[in-house]
Coordinates of N, CA and C and ligand atoms in Angstrom, one line a residue:
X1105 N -4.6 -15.5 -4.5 CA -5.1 -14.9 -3.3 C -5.4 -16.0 -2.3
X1106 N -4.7 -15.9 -1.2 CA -5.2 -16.7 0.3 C -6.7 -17.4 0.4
X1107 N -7.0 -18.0 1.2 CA -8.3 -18.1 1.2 C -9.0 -17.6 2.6
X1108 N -10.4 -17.3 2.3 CA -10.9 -16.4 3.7 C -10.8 -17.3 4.9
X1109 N -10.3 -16.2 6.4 CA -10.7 -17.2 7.2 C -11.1 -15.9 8.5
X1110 N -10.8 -16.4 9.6 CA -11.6 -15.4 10.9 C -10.4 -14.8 11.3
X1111 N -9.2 -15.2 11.0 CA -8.1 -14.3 11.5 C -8.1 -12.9 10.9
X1112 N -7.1 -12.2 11.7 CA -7.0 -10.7 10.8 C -5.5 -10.0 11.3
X1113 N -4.8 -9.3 10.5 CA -4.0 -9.3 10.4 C -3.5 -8.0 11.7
X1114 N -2.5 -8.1 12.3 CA -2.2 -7.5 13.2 C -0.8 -7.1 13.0
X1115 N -0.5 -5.1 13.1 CA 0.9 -4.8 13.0 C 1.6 -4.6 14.2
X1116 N 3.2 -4.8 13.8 CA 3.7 -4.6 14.6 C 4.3 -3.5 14.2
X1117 N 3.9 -1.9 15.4 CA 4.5 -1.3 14.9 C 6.0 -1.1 14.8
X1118 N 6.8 -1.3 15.6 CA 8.0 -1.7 16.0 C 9.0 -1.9 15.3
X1119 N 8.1 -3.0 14.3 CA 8.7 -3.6 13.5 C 8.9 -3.2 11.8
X1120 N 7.7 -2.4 11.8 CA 7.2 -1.9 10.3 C 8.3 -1.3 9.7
X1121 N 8.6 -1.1 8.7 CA 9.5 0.1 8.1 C 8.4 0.8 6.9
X1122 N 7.2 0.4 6.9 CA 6.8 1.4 5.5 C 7.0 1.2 4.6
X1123 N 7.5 -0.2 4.3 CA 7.5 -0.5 2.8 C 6.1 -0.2 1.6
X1124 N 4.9 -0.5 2.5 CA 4.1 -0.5 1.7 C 3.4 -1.8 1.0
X1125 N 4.3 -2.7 0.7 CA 4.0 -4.1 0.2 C 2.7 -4.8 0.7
X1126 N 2.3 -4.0 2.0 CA 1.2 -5.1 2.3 C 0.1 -4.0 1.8
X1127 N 0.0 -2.8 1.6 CA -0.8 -1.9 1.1 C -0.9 -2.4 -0.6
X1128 N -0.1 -2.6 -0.9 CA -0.5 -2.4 -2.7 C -1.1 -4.3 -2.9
X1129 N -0.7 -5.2 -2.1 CA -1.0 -6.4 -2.5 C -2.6 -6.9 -1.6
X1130 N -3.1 -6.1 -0.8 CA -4.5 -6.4 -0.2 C -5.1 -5.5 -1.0
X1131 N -5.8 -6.7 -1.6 CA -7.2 -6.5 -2.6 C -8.8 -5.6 -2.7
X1132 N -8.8 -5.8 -0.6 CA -10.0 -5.0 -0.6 C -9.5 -3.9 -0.2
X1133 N -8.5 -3.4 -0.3 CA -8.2 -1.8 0.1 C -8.2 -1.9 1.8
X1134 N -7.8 -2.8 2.6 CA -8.1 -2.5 3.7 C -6.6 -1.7 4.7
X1135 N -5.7 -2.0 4.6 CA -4.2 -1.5 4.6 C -3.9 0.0 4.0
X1136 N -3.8 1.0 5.0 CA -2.9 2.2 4.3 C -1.8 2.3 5.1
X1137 N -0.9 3.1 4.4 CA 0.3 3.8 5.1 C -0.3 5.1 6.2
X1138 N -0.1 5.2 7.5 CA -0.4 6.3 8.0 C 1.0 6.3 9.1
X1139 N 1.5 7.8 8.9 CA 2.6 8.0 9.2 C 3.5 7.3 9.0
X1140 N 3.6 6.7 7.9 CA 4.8 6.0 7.3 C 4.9 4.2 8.1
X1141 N 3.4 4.4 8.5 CA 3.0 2.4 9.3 C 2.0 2.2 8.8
X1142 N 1.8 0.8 8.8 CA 1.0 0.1 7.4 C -0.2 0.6 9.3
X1143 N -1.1 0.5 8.5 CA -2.5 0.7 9.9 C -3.7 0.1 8.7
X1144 N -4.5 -0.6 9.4 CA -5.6 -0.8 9.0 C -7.2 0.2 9.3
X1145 N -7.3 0.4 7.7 CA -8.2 2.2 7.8 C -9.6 1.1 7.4
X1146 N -9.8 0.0 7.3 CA -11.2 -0.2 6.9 C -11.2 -2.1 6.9
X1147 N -11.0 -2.0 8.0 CA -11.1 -3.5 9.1 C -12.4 -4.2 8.5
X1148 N -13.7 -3.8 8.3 CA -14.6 -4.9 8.0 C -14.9 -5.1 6.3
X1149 N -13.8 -4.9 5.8 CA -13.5 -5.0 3.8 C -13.0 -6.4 4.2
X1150 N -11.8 -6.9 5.2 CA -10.7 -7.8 5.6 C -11.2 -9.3 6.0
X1151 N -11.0 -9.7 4.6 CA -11.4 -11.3 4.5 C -10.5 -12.3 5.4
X1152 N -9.2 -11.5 5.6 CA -8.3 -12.8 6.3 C -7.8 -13.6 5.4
X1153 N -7.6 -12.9 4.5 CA -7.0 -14.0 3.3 C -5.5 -14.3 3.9
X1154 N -4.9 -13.1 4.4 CA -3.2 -13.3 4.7 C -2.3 -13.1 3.7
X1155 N -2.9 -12.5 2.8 CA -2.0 -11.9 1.4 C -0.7 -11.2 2.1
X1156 N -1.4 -9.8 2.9 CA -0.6 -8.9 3.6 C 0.6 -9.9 4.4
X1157 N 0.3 -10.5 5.3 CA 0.8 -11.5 6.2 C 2.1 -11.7 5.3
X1158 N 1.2 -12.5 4.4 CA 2.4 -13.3 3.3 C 3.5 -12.5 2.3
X1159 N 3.6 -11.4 2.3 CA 4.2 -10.2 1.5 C 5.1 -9.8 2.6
X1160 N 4.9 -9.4 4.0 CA 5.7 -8.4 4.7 C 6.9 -9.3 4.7
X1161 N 8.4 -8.5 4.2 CA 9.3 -9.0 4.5 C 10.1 -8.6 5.5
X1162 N 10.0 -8.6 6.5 CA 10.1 -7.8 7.4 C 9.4 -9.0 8.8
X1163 N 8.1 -9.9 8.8 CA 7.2 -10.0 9.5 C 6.6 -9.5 10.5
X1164 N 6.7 -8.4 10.4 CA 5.9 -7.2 10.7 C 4.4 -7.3 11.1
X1165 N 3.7 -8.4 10.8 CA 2.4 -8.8 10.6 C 2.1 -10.5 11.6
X1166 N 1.3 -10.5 12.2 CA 0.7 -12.0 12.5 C -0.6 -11.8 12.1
X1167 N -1.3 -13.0 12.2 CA -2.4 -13.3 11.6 C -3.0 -13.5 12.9
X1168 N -4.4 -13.1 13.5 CA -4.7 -13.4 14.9 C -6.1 -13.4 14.9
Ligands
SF4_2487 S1 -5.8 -10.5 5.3 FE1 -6.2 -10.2 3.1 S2 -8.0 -8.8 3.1 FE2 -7.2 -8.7 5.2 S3 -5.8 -6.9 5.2 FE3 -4.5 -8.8 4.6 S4 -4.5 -8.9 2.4 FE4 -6.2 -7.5 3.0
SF4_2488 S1 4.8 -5.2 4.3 FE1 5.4 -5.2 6.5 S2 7.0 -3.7 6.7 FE2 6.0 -3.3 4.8 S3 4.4 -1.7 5.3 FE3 3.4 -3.8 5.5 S4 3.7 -4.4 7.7 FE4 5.1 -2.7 7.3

């Protein structure tokens, strides 16, 4: 697991396809699928580790 920092992860939706990858590999549950886009359903669980970040194959995600 990443280590915490003040960034937080930001989607593109544009870009997403709905894999899902960044939902099953963030630890505090903060990442769901809603309407088939990763969306963030519970923002202050989100350590900023960058797990998510680090998973999307796609880069679908910045750290900001
Ligand atoms: S930065 Fe870490 S805690 Fe935050 S959403 Fe991504 S995987 Fe989860
Ligand atoms: S890993 Fe990337 S492409 Fe897959 S759901 Fe997450 S943001 Fe979307």
């Amino acid at each position: 697991m990443g280590e915490p920092s003040d960034k937080r992860p930001v989607i593109d939706v544009d870009e997403c396809t709905g894999c899902g990858l960044c939902v099953d590999v963030c630890e505090q549950e903060v990442l769901d699928l809603v309407d088939d886009i990763a969306s963030i359903v519970n923002a202050e669980a989100c350590t900023g580790c960058g797990d998510c970040f680090d998973e999307c194959p796609v880069e679908a995600m910045v750290m900001q």
